[in-house]
Structures are given as C-alpha cells and as structure tokens.
Amino acid sequence: MPHSASNPSASNPAETNSPETWSQRFESALHPAIARFNASIGFDIQLIEYDLTGSQAHAKMLAHTGIIPADEGEQLVAGLEQIRQEYRAGHFTPGIEAEDVHFAVERRLTELVGDVGKKLHTARSRNDQVGTDTRLYLRSQIQTIRQRLREFQTVLLTLAEQNVETLIPGYTHLQRAQPLSLAHHLLAYFEMAERDWQRLGEIYQRVNVSPLGSGALAGTTFPIDRHYTAELLNFGGVYANSLDGVSDRDFAIEFLCASSLIMVHLSRLSEEVILWASEEFRFITLKDSCSTGSSIMPQKKNPDVPELVRGKTGRVFGHLQGLLVLMKGLPLAYNKDLQEDKEALFDAVLTVQSCLEAMTILLREGMEFRRDRLLEAVSEDFSNATDVADYLATKGVPFREAYNLVGKVVKTSLAQDKLLKDLTLEEWQTLHPKFEADIYDAIAPRQVVAARNSYGGTGFDQVRQALKSAQHRILNGG
Ligand code: ARG
C-alpha cells in the first residue's frame, strides 16, 4: 500500500501496526490516521489498574489450573505489579502505537519479564478482558457515587433538622398552594437520593458478574476455572453464556439510567435554588464561595453551581441515549462499536460525582435560607384557603360546599385588597354562621402546617418522625 511505503516507520511493525501481537497474516502497516482512529488508549488508560488486577487474577488461574507452570504465573503477577508501580509513579505512558490499554500492558509485561509475558493472553481474548475491566471499574465508581449520595443526604438532613419549624411556601403549578415545613421540602430530596442510593445498590449486583473466561465469544479449549478468577476478583457470579458475557452492556445502560435519575433530582433542586436566589423569591442568599459576579453588571451574583448542574444533566441523558442506540443493532457477539461505551461511562461517572460534590458543598456552605423572607412569604397569600374549607368541613359542612364558599371569600377579599386574616369575625359570620373566633388560629400559617399531620405530611410531628426515619436509614445502611 502506498501509505506504508512512504511511512518512515513501516519497517518497524511495532510502530505502525502496533501489536506485534497481530498474526503473520498482516503484511502491511496500519495507515497512521487509521491507527489514531482505531486507538482507545487515549481514554481506556483509565482502566489500567483494573486491567492489571484482572490480568493478575487470570495469570494466577493459569498457574492454578496447570495451564502454565507455577513459577511463570508468579513472574506474570510480579511483572504486572511492577507495571502498576510504574504507572502510579507516572513512568508508564503508552502512546497510540499500543492501540489500547490491554496491548500496552501486555507489551510492557513482555519487556519486563521476557517471553513468558507472551503467555499471559493464553485462554483469554480482549473481548472478555475489556468486559472484565469495565465491570471492575464501574463497581468501584458505583461505590464512590453511593458514598457521595450519602454525603449529599447528610447535608440535607442537617439542614432539615435546623428547619423543622421554618415555613416556606409550597407550590403546585408554581403557584402558591399550601405552606410547608422547610424540613419537609428538603426531605423530599433526601428520599429521591435514598432511591438513587438503593437503585445503585441493586444495579451493583448485575455489574458484579464476571465475563472473564468467555474468550472471544465461544469459551476456550483450555481447562480454565472461571469461578476461581471470579472469586479472586470478588465477583458475585459468572456469566452463564459466553456470547452474552462478551457482548452484554445492560449493566452499563442500567448504570447510565440510574445516573440520569440522579441528575434529574439534582437538576430539579438546582432549578429551585436558582428560583429561590432570584430577586422575585429572595428565599436564600448565595455566599461568595459558591457564586460568581457578572463581568459587566456589578450588582449581580450568579448561581453558577446549580446552573451548571442543570446544564450537565443533559450530557448524562445523552450518554444513556447514545449507549441504547449503540446496542440496538449489534449482532452477537463482540463488535468494535462496543469500544464506544467507555467515553460515555467515564464522562457520566465524572459528571455525576462532581455534581453531587458541588451540590453538597452548595447546600452545606454556599447558601443561607432567609427566615425573615420566608415568614413574610407564607403570611402574605391565600395559601391558607384550603384550611378555611377544612374548618367548615370539620363543623359538618360538606367539603364541596365549603370549598365553593371559600372561593367566594377569596374573591371578595381580593376585591377589597385584604388577606383572609384581615376579615373581621362579623364578616366571617356573614359568610357562614359556623365561623367562630378560632378561625384566626386555624388559618395562621404555623397552624396550617402543623395541622397536616397525616402520615408523610408536612405537620411538624410528621416531619420529626420523618427525620428520625431518615437518620435511622443513614446510620443503618438504608
Ligand atoms: N479496545 C477494545 C474495546 O474497548 C478492546 C477489545 C477489542 N477487541 C477486539 N476484538 N478488537 O472494546
């Protein structure tokens, strides 16, 4: 081919068509642009620690089953450990000539331990190898994300504990609906995060299955022991079918789905924080540590953190969509398309972890609720109207009738530019004889909240119970 003739390194196949590993079937070198196009080392180097661990388990198994002599197994394991040290010290930086992390490691191993290094790939394919690496990687990332979720929940819990009796307007359709305990509002996010934490725990079970030993697609002619490697790598089980083992990415899609839901939750909270910080709401003040100014409008303080979280949410959804589409047309078993799963996973992992961290910091030290403003807000509207209807209903008036009457009360009050609390007892009694002086207590915001004492409601007693349950779950692992 012309390109190989003009390629200065064509005489050295290791430089161009990297893998000396390629069989003698190949006569000419890979086009340099195709080599770059094909290479995944630029991103899959992130898998190196898992690749080394997986390969060590494989080498031990080869020795354990007598496929290679015990001393050779030991040399392989030691050589792989040396690569780990080199990598950690920043001395192992393979370029694209290695194609991917698997070849890079195998090649370095052979440099370090000699020809015995070439035995590592006995009874294995990069197909089951990359599947193993990806699962080991995701297992560890899931643990980190679950930890971050716990930190996020802990800060929500702390804020909730401090704000059981702080009132905040509650909304439906973004219209004032009924006042709430601020703790109740915050605990709603705690519950979402709790489901996220549980969901990741469930998905972990399906990530934690070993494909190692599936070979390229059909298993292997060697007397391997798949359960042995699975046990060494702490997998909960092994794939029952080798074709499924090398080509399944359900676990990655499930992870992206769980990640998308975490982002939905963070994004909804972000949207609230952005609204709360606006001049229109003024429910919180943003601290300097978590907000930025404008380059032109000196009065501004911008909620960058929640805006970025809301914005980054789209990326994670995109990765989920990307992987679903990637998979839908793939015939069994491995196809190179699968190399595309990694950047999606890596980016989603990084995004979810950093967004959880940023939101935790924002809640913990980047914003402050303005209790004065919140009290003002819950006292200046008709969000106690339902309570007037409930008041009459308690006194025997059918609810629908009471509801209609209160509609009329709201209308007349609005016309007079009054709130319900401003009506005189006489006015109340003209509207309905069942109104008595205790109507004023019944419609005071604090009482409106306290009275919603149904299970899971915003009443202070319920909220205290909910706090206890939340604390219990955090301490006892859900
Ligand atoms: N870099 C490849 C990937 O990420 C490794 C597996 C390659 N297997 C193959 N048959 N070409 O999927």
Coordinates of C-alpha atoms and ligand atoms in Angstrom, one line a residue:
M1 CA 0.0 0.0 0.0
P2 CA 1.4 3.4 -0.9
H3 CA 1.0 4.9 2.6
S4 CA 3.1 2.2 4.2
A5 CA 5.8 2.7 1.6
S6 CA 6.0 6.4 2.5
N7 CA 5.7 5.7 6.2
P8 CA 9.2 6.1 7.8
S9 CA 8.4 3.6 10.5
A10 CA 6.9 1.0 8.2
S11 CA 9.9 -1.2 8.6
N12 CA 9.1 -1.4 12.3
P13 CA 5.7 -3.0 12.6
A14 CA 5.7 -2.2 16.3
E15 CA 5.4 1.5 15.5
T16 CA 2.7 1.4 12.9
N17 CA 0.6 -1.8 13.0
S18 CA 1.4 -1.9 16.6
P19 CA 0.6 -5.1 18.1
E20 CA 3.5 -7.4 17.2
T21 CA 0.6 -9.2 18.6
W22 CA -1.0 -9.2 15.2
S23 CA -0.6 -12.5 13.5
Q24 CA 1.6 -13.0 10.5
R25 CA -1.5 -12.6 8.4
F26 CA -0.9 -8.9 8.2
E27 CA 1.7 -7.8 5.7
S28 CA 1.5 -4.0 5.8
A29 CA 1.2 -1.5 8.4
L30 CA -1.9 0.4 9.5
H31 CA -2.4 3.8 8.0
P32 CA -1.3 6.3 10.7
A33 CA -4.7 8.1 10.6
I34 CA -6.5 4.8 10.9
A35 CA -4.2 3.8 13.8
R36 CA -5.2 7.0 15.6
F37 CA -8.9 6.4 14.7
N38 CA -8.8 2.9 16.0
A39 CA -6.9 3.6 19.2
S40 CA -8.6 3.8 22.5
I41 CA -5.5 4.2 24.7
G42 CA -6.2 7.9 25.0
F43 CA -9.2 7.1 27.2
D44 CA -9.0 3.5 28.2
I45 CA -5.8 4.1 30.1
Q46 CA -8.2 5.0 32.8
L47 CA -8.9 1.3 33.1
I48 CA -5.3 0.3 33.7
E49 CA -5.5 -0.5 37.4
Y50 CA -8.5 -2.8 36.7
D51 CA -6.7 -4.3 33.7
L52 CA -3.7 -5.2 35.9
T53 CA -5.8 -6.6 38.6
G54 CA -7.9 -8.7 36.1
S55 CA -4.7 -9.9 34.4
Q56 CA -3.2 -10.9 37.7
A57 CA -6.2 -13.0 38.5
H58 CA -6.1 -14.6 35.1
A59 CA -2.3 -15.4 35.5
K60 CA -3.0 -17.0 38.9
M61 CA -5.7 -19.1 37.4
L62 CA -3.5 -20.2 34.5
A63 CA -1.0 -21.4 37.1
H64 CA -3.6 -22.8 39.4
T65 CA -5.1 -25.0 36.7
G66 CA -1.7 -26.1 35.4
I67 CA -2.1 -24.4 32.1
I68 CA 1.2 -22.7 32.8
P69 CA 3.9 -23.6 35.4
A70 CA 3.5 -22.0 38.8
D71 CA 6.8 -20.0 38.6
E72 CA 5.7 -18.5 35.3
G73 CA 2.4 -17.5 36.9
E74 CA 4.4 -15.8 39.7
Q75 CA 6.6 -13.9 37.1
L76 CA 3.5 -12.7 35.3
V77 CA 1.9 -11.4 38.5
A78 CA 5.1 -9.7 39.7
G79 CA 5.6 -8.1 36.3
L80 CA 2.1 -6.8 36.3
E81 CA 2.6 -5.4 39.7
Q82 CA 5.7 -3.6 38.5
I83 CA 3.7 -2.0 35.7
R84 CA 1.3 -0.8 38.4
Q85 CA 4.1 0.9 40.3
E86 CA 5.5 2.4 37.1
Y87 CA 2.0 3.7 36.2
R88 CA 1.5 5.2 39.7
A89 CA 4.9 6.9 39.5
G90 CA 3.9 8.4 36.2
H91 CA 6.5 6.4 34.3
F92 CA 4.1 4.3 32.2
T93 CA 2.7 6.5 29.4
P94 CA 2.0 4.4 26.4
G95 CA 1.2 6.2 23.1
I96 CA -1.3 5.2 20.4
E97 CA 1.1 2.7 18.9
A98 CA -0.2 0.4 21.7
E99 CA -3.7 0.8 20.4
D100 CA -5.4 0.1 23.7
V101 CA -4.6 -0.4 27.4
H102 CA -4.7 -4.2 27.1
F103 CA -2.0 -4.3 24.4
A104 CA 0.0 -1.6 26.2
V105 CA 0.2 -3.7 29.3
E106 CA 0.9 -7.0 27.5
R107 CA 3.7 -5.4 25.6
R108 CA 5.3 -3.8 28.7
L109 CA 5.0 -7.0 30.5
T110 CA 7.0 -8.8 27.8
E111 CA 9.6 -6.2 28.0
L112 CA 9.8 -6.7 31.7
V113 CA 9.6 -10.5 32.1
G114 CA 10.7 -11.7 28.7
D115 CA 8.9 -14.3 26.6
V116 CA 6.9 -15.6 29.5
G117 CA 4.9 -12.3 29.2
K118 CA 3.6 -13.7 25.9
K119 CA 1.8 -16.4 27.8
L120 CA -0.5 -14.0 29.7
H121 CA -3.1 -14.0 26.9
T122 CA -3.5 -17.8 26.9
A123 CA -7.1 -18.7 27.1
R124 CA -8.3 -15.1 27.0
S125 CA -9.4 -12.5 24.5
R126 CA -9.5 -8.8 24.7
N127 CA -13.3 -9.2 24.5
D128 CA -13.7 -10.9 27.8
Q129 CA -10.8 -8.8 29.2
V130 CA -12.3 -5.4 28.4
G131 CA -15.7 -6.6 29.7
T132 CA -14.0 -7.6 33.0
D133 CA -12.1 -4.3 33.2
T134 CA -15.2 -2.2 32.6
R135 CA -17.2 -4.1 35.3
L136 CA -14.3 -3.7 37.8
Y137 CA -14.1 0.0 37.1
L138 CA -17.9 0.5 37.3
R139 CA -18.1 -1.4 40.6
S140 CA -15.6 0.9 42.2
Q141 CA -17.2 4.0 40.7
I142 CA -20.7 2.9 42.0
Q143 CA -19.2 2.7 45.5
T144 CA -17.9 6.2 45.2
I145 CA -21.1 7.6 43.9
R146 CA -23.1 5.9 46.7
Q147 CA -20.8 7.5 49.2
R148 CA -21.3 10.9 47.6
L149 CA -25.1 10.3 47.7
R150 CA -24.8 9.7 51.5
E151 CA -22.8 12.9 51.9
F152 CA -25.5 14.8 50.0
Q153 CA -28.2 13.2 52.1
T154 CA -26.4 14.0 55.3
V155 CA -26.2 17.7 54.5
L156 CA -29.9 17.7 53.5
L157 CA -30.7 16.0 56.8
T158 CA -28.7 18.6 58.8
L159 CA -30.4 21.4 57.1
A160 CA -33.8 19.8 57.7
E161 CA -33.0 19.3 61.4
Q162 CA -32.4 23.0 61.7
N163 CA -35.6 24.0 59.9
V164 CA -38.4 21.8 61.1
E165 CA -40.3 25.0 62.1
T166 CA -39.2 27.2 59.3
L167 CA -42.1 27.7 57.0
I168 CA -41.8 28.0 53.2
P169 CA -44.5 28.4 50.6
G170 CA -45.4 25.2 48.9
Y171 CA -46.3 25.3 45.2
T172 CA -48.2 23.4 42.6
H173 CA -48.0 24.8 39.0
L174 CA -45.5 27.2 40.5
Q175 CA -48.5 28.9 42.1
R176 CA -48.6 29.3 45.9
A177 CA -50.5 26.3 47.2
Q178 CA -50.0 25.5 50.9
P179 CA -47.3 26.4 53.3
L180 CA -44.8 23.8 54.3
S181 CA -42.2 23.0 56.9
L182 CA -38.9 23.7 55.1
A183 CA -37.6 20.4 56.5
H184 CA -40.3 18.6 54.7
H185 CA -39.3 20.2 51.5
L186 CA -35.7 19.3 52.0
L187 CA -36.5 15.7 53.0
A188 CA -38.3 15.2 49.7
Y189 CA -34.8 15.4 48.1
F190 CA -33.5 13.1 50.8
E191 CA -36.0 10.5 49.7
M192 CA -35.1 10.9 46.0
A193 CA -31.4 10.4 46.9
E194 CA -32.3 7.4 49.0
R195 CA -33.9 5.7 46.0
D196 CA -30.8 6.6 43.9
W197 CA -28.6 5.0 46.6
Q198 CA -30.8 1.9 46.6
R199 CA -31.0 1.7 42.9
L200 CA -27.2 1.8 42.5
G201 CA -27.0 -1.0 45.1
E202 CA -29.3 -3.1 43.0
I203 CA -27.5 -2.4 39.8
Y204 CA -24.2 -3.2 41.5
Q205 CA -25.4 -6.8 41.7
R206 CA -25.7 -7.0 38.0
V207 CA -22.4 -5.2 37.3
N208 CA -20.7 -7.6 39.6
V209 CA -20.8 -10.6 37.3
S210 CA -17.6 -12.0 35.7
P211 CA -17.4 -12.4 31.9
L212 CA -13.7 -13.5 32.2
G213 CA -13.2 -16.8 30.5
S214 CA -15.8 -16.2 27.9
G215 CA -12.9 -16.0 25.5
A216 CA -13.5 -14.2 22.2
L217 CA -17.1 -15.4 22.1
A218 CA -17.3 -19.2 22.4
G219 CA -15.3 -20.1 25.5
T220 CA -11.8 -21.7 25.3
T221 CA -10.2 -25.0 24.6
F222 CA -8.1 -24.7 27.8
P223 CA -9.2 -26.2 31.1
I224 CA -9.7 -22.8 32.8
D225 CA -11.5 -22.2 36.0
R226 CA -13.9 -19.2 35.7
H227 CA -15.1 -19.5 39.2
Y228 CA -11.6 -19.2 40.5
T229 CA -10.9 -15.9 38.7
A230 CA -14.4 -14.6 39.7
E231 CA -13.6 -15.4 43.3
L232 CA -10.1 -13.7 43.2
L233 CA -11.8 -10.6 41.7
N234 CA -14.7 -10.7 44.2
F235 CA -17.3 -11.1 41.6
G236 CA -20.7 -12.3 42.8
G237 CA -21.0 -14.8 40.0
V238 CA -20.1 -15.6 36.3
Y239 CA -21.9 -15.1 33.1
A240 CA -23.6 -18.3 32.2
N241 CA -23.3 -17.8 28.4
S242 CA -20.0 -16.8 26.7
L243 CA -21.7 -14.8 23.9
D244 CA -23.7 -12.8 26.4
G245 CA -20.6 -12.4 28.6
V246 CA -18.6 -10.6 25.9
S247 CA -21.4 -8.6 24.4
D248 CA -23.7 -7.6 27.2
R249 CA -23.7 -3.9 28.1
D250 CA -27.0 -3.9 30.0
F251 CA -25.1 -3.2 33.2
A252 CA -23.7 -0.1 31.7
I253 CA -27.1 1.1 30.4
E254 CA -28.6 0.5 33.8
F255 CA -25.8 2.5 35.4
L256 CA -26.4 5.4 32.9
C257 CA -30.1 5.2 33.7
A258 CA -29.5 5.4 37.4
S259 CA -27.1 8.2 36.8
S260 CA -29.7 10.1 34.7
L261 CA -32.2 9.8 37.5
I262 CA -29.6 11.2 40.0
M263 CA -29.1 14.1 37.6
V264 CA -32.9 14.6 37.3
H265 CA -33.1 15.0 41.0
L266 CA -30.1 17.3 41.2
S267 CA -31.4 19.4 38.4
R268 CA -34.8 19.9 40.0
L269 CA -33.1 21.0 43.2
S270 CA -30.9 23.3 41.1
E271 CA -33.9 24.9 39.5
E272 CA -35.4 25.6 42.9
V273 CA -32.2 27.1 44.2
I274 CA -32.0 29.3 41.1
L275 CA -35.5 30.5 41.7
W276 CA -35.0 31.0 45.4
A277 CA -31.9 33.1 44.8
S278 CA -33.8 35.4 42.4
E279 CA -34.9 38.9 43.3
E280 CA -38.5 37.7 42.8
F281 CA -38.3 35.0 45.5
R282 CA -35.4 36.1 47.8
F283 CA -35.7 32.9 49.8
I284 CA -32.0 32.4 50.0
T285 CA -28.8 34.3 49.8
L286 CA -25.8 32.9 47.9
K287 CA -22.5 33.1 49.6
D288 CA -19.4 34.3 47.8
S289 CA -17.7 30.9 48.0
C290 CA -20.3 29.4 45.6
S291 CA -21.3 32.1 43.2
T292 CA -19.8 34.5 40.7
G293 CA -20.3 38.0 39.6
S294 CA -21.0 39.4 36.2
S295 CA -18.2 41.0 34.1
I296 CA -20.4 43.9 33.3
M297 CA -23.3 44.2 35.8
P298 CA -21.7 44.9 39.2
Q299 CA -24.9 44.3 41.2
K300 CA -25.1 40.6 40.1
K301 CA -24.4 37.4 42.0
N302 CA -25.0 34.4 39.8
P303 CA -26.0 30.9 40.8
D304 CA -23.4 29.2 38.7
V305 CA -23.3 25.9 40.6
P306 CA -26.9 25.0 40.2
E307 CA -27.0 26.3 36.6
L308 CA -24.0 24.1 35.7
V309 CA -25.6 21.1 37.4
R310 CA -28.8 21.7 35.5
G311 CA -26.8 22.1 32.3
K312 CA -24.6 19.0 32.8
T313 CA -27.7 16.9 33.3
G314 CA -28.2 16.9 29.5
R315 CA -24.9 15.2 28.9
V316 CA -25.7 12.3 31.1
F317 CA -29.1 11.8 29.4
G318 CA -27.2 11.9 26.1
H319 CA -24.8 9.2 27.2
L320 CA -27.8 7.0 28.1
Q321 CA -29.4 7.6 24.7
G322 CA -26.1 7.1 23.0
L323 CA -25.5 3.6 24.5
L324 CA -29.0 2.5 23.9
V325 CA -28.7 3.4 20.2
L326 CA -25.2 1.9 20.1
M327 CA -26.5 -1.5 21.3
K328 CA -29.7 -1.8 19.4
G329 CA -28.3 -3.0 16.1
L330 CA -25.4 -5.1 17.2
P331 CA -25.4 -8.8 16.1
L332 CA -23.8 -11.2 18.6
A333 CA -21.2 -11.1 19.8
Y334 CA -18.4 -8.5 20.2
N335 CA -18.3 -5.7 17.7
K336 CA -15.8 -2.8 17.8
D337 CA -18.8 -0.5 18.3
L338 CA -18.5 -1.5 21.9
Q339 CA -15.3 0.4 22.3
E340 CA -17.6 3.5 22.3
D341 CA -19.2 2.6 25.6
K342 CA -16.2 3.8 27.6
E343 CA -16.1 7.6 27.0
A344 CA -19.9 7.6 27.8
L345 CA -19.3 5.8 31.0
F346 CA -16.3 7.8 32.0
D347 CA -17.9 11.1 31.4
A348 CA -21.1 10.2 33.1
V349 CA -19.2 8.9 36.2
L350 CA -17.2 12.1 36.4
T351 CA -20.3 14.3 35.8
V352 CA -22.4 12.6 38.5
Q353 CA -19.6 12.6 41.0
S354 CA -18.7 16.2 40.5
C355 CA -22.3 17.4 40.5
L356 CA -23.1 15.6 43.7
E357 CA -20.0 17.1 45.3
A358 CA -20.8 20.6 44.1
M359 CA -24.4 20.5 45.3
T360 CA -23.3 19.1 48.7
I361 CA -20.9 22.0 49.1
L362 CA -23.5 24.5 47.9
L363 CA -26.1 23.3 50.5
R364 CA -23.6 23.0 53.3
E365 CA -21.8 26.3 53.0
G366 CA -22.8 28.2 49.8
M367 CA -26.3 29.4 50.6
E368 CA -28.4 30.6 53.5
F369 CA -32.2 30.5 54.0
R370 CA -33.7 33.9 54.7
R371 CA -36.1 33.0 57.5
D372 CA -37.5 36.6 57.6
R373 CA -38.4 36.5 54.0
L374 CA -39.8 33.0 54.2
L375 CA -42.1 34.0 57.1
E376 CA -43.2 37.1 55.2
A377 CA -43.9 34.9 52.1
V378 CA -46.1 32.5 53.9
S379 CA -48.0 35.3 55.6
E380 CA -48.9 37.3 52.5
D381 CA -51.1 35.0 50.4
F382 CA -54.2 32.8 50.2
S383 CA -52.3 29.5 50.8
N384 CA -54.5 29.0 53.9
A385 CA -57.7 28.9 51.9
T386 CA -57.9 25.1 52.0
D387 CA -57.8 25.3 55.8
V388 CA -60.9 27.5 55.8
A389 CA -62.8 24.9 53.8
D390 CA -61.4 22.1 56.1
Y391 CA -62.6 24.2 59.1
L392 CA -66.1 24.3 57.9
A393 CA -66.0 20.6 56.8
T394 CA -64.9 19.7 60.4
K395 CA -68.0 21.5 61.6
G396 CA -70.3 19.4 59.4
V397 CA -70.5 21.5 56.2
P398 CA -69.9 19.2 53.2
F399 CA -66.4 19.8 51.8
R400 CA -67.5 20.7 48.2
E401 CA -70.0 23.3 49.6
A402 CA -67.3 24.7 51.9
Y403 CA -64.9 24.8 49.0
N404 CA -67.3 26.9 46.9
L405 CA -67.9 29.3 49.7
V406 CA -64.2 29.8 50.4
G407 CA -63.8 30.6 46.7
K408 CA -66.3 33.4 47.2
V409 CA -64.4 34.6 50.3
V410 CA -61.1 34.7 48.4
K411 CA -62.8 36.7 45.6
T412 CA -64.3 39.3 48.0
S413 CA -61.1 39.6 50.0
L414 CA -59.1 40.1 46.8
A415 CA -61.6 42.8 45.7
Q416 CA -61.0 44.6 49.0
D417 CA -57.3 44.1 48.8
K418 CA -57.4 42.0 52.0
L419 CA -56.0 38.7 53.1
L420 CA -58.1 36.1 54.9
K421 CA -56.6 37.1 58.3
D422 CA -57.8 40.7 57.8
L423 CA -61.5 39.7 57.7
T424 CA -63.5 40.6 60.8
L425 CA -65.4 38.0 62.8
E426 CA -68.6 39.7 61.6
E427 CA -67.5 39.3 58.0
W428 CA -66.7 35.7 58.6
Q429 CA -70.1 35.1 60.2
T430 CA -72.0 36.8 57.5
L431 CA -70.3 34.4 55.1
H432 CA -71.3 31.3 57.2
P433 CA -72.7 31.1 60.7
K434 CA -70.4 28.3 61.6
F435 CA -67.3 30.6 61.7
E436 CA -66.2 31.4 65.2
A437 CA -63.2 33.2 66.8
D438 CA -61.0 30.2 66.5
I439 CA -60.9 30.6 62.7
Y440 CA -58.0 33.0 63.1
D441 CA -55.9 30.3 64.8
A442 CA -56.9 27.8 62.1
I443 CA -55.6 30.0 59.3
A444 CA -52.3 31.1 60.9
P445 CA -49.5 29.7 58.7
R446 CA -47.9 27.8 61.6
Q447 CA -51.2 26.1 62.4
V448 CA -51.9 25.4 58.7
V449 CA -48.6 23.5 58.6
A450 CA -49.0 21.8 62.0
A451 CA -52.5 20.6 61.1
R452 CA -51.3 18.4 58.2
N453 CA -50.5 15.6 60.5
S454 CA -51.3 12.8 58.1
Y455 CA -48.6 10.2 57.6
G456 CA -46.0 11.6 55.2
G457 CA -47.5 15.1 55.5
T458 CA -45.8 18.4 56.5
G459 CA -47.2 18.6 60.0
F460 CA -44.3 19.2 62.5
D461 CA -44.9 15.9 64.3
Q462 CA -44.8 14.0 61.0
V463 CA -41.7 15.8 59.9
R464 CA -39.9 14.9 63.2
Q465 CA -40.9 11.3 62.6
A466 CA -39.6 11.5 59.0
L467 CA -36.3 12.9 60.3
K468 CA -35.9 10.0 62.7
S469 CA -36.5 7.5 59.9
A470 CA -34.1 9.3 57.7
Q471 CA -31.4 9.4 60.4
H472 CA -32.0 5.7 61.0
R473 CA -31.6 4.8 57.3
I474 CA -28.4 6.8 57.1
L475 CA -26.9 5.1 60.1
N476 CA -28.2 1.6 59.3
G477 CA -27.5 1.5 55.6
G478 CA -30.9 2.0 54.2
Ligands
ARG1 N1 -10.3 -1.5 22.9 C1 -11.3 -2.5 22.7 C2 -12.6 -2.1 23.3 O1 -12.6 -1.2 24.1 C3 -10.8 -3.8 23.3 C4 -11.5 -5.0 22.8 C5 -11.0 -5.2 21.4 N2 -11.5 -6.4 20.8 C6 -11.4 -6.7 19.5 N3 -11.9 -7.8 19.1 N4 -11.0 -5.8 18.7 O2 -13.7 -2.7 23.1

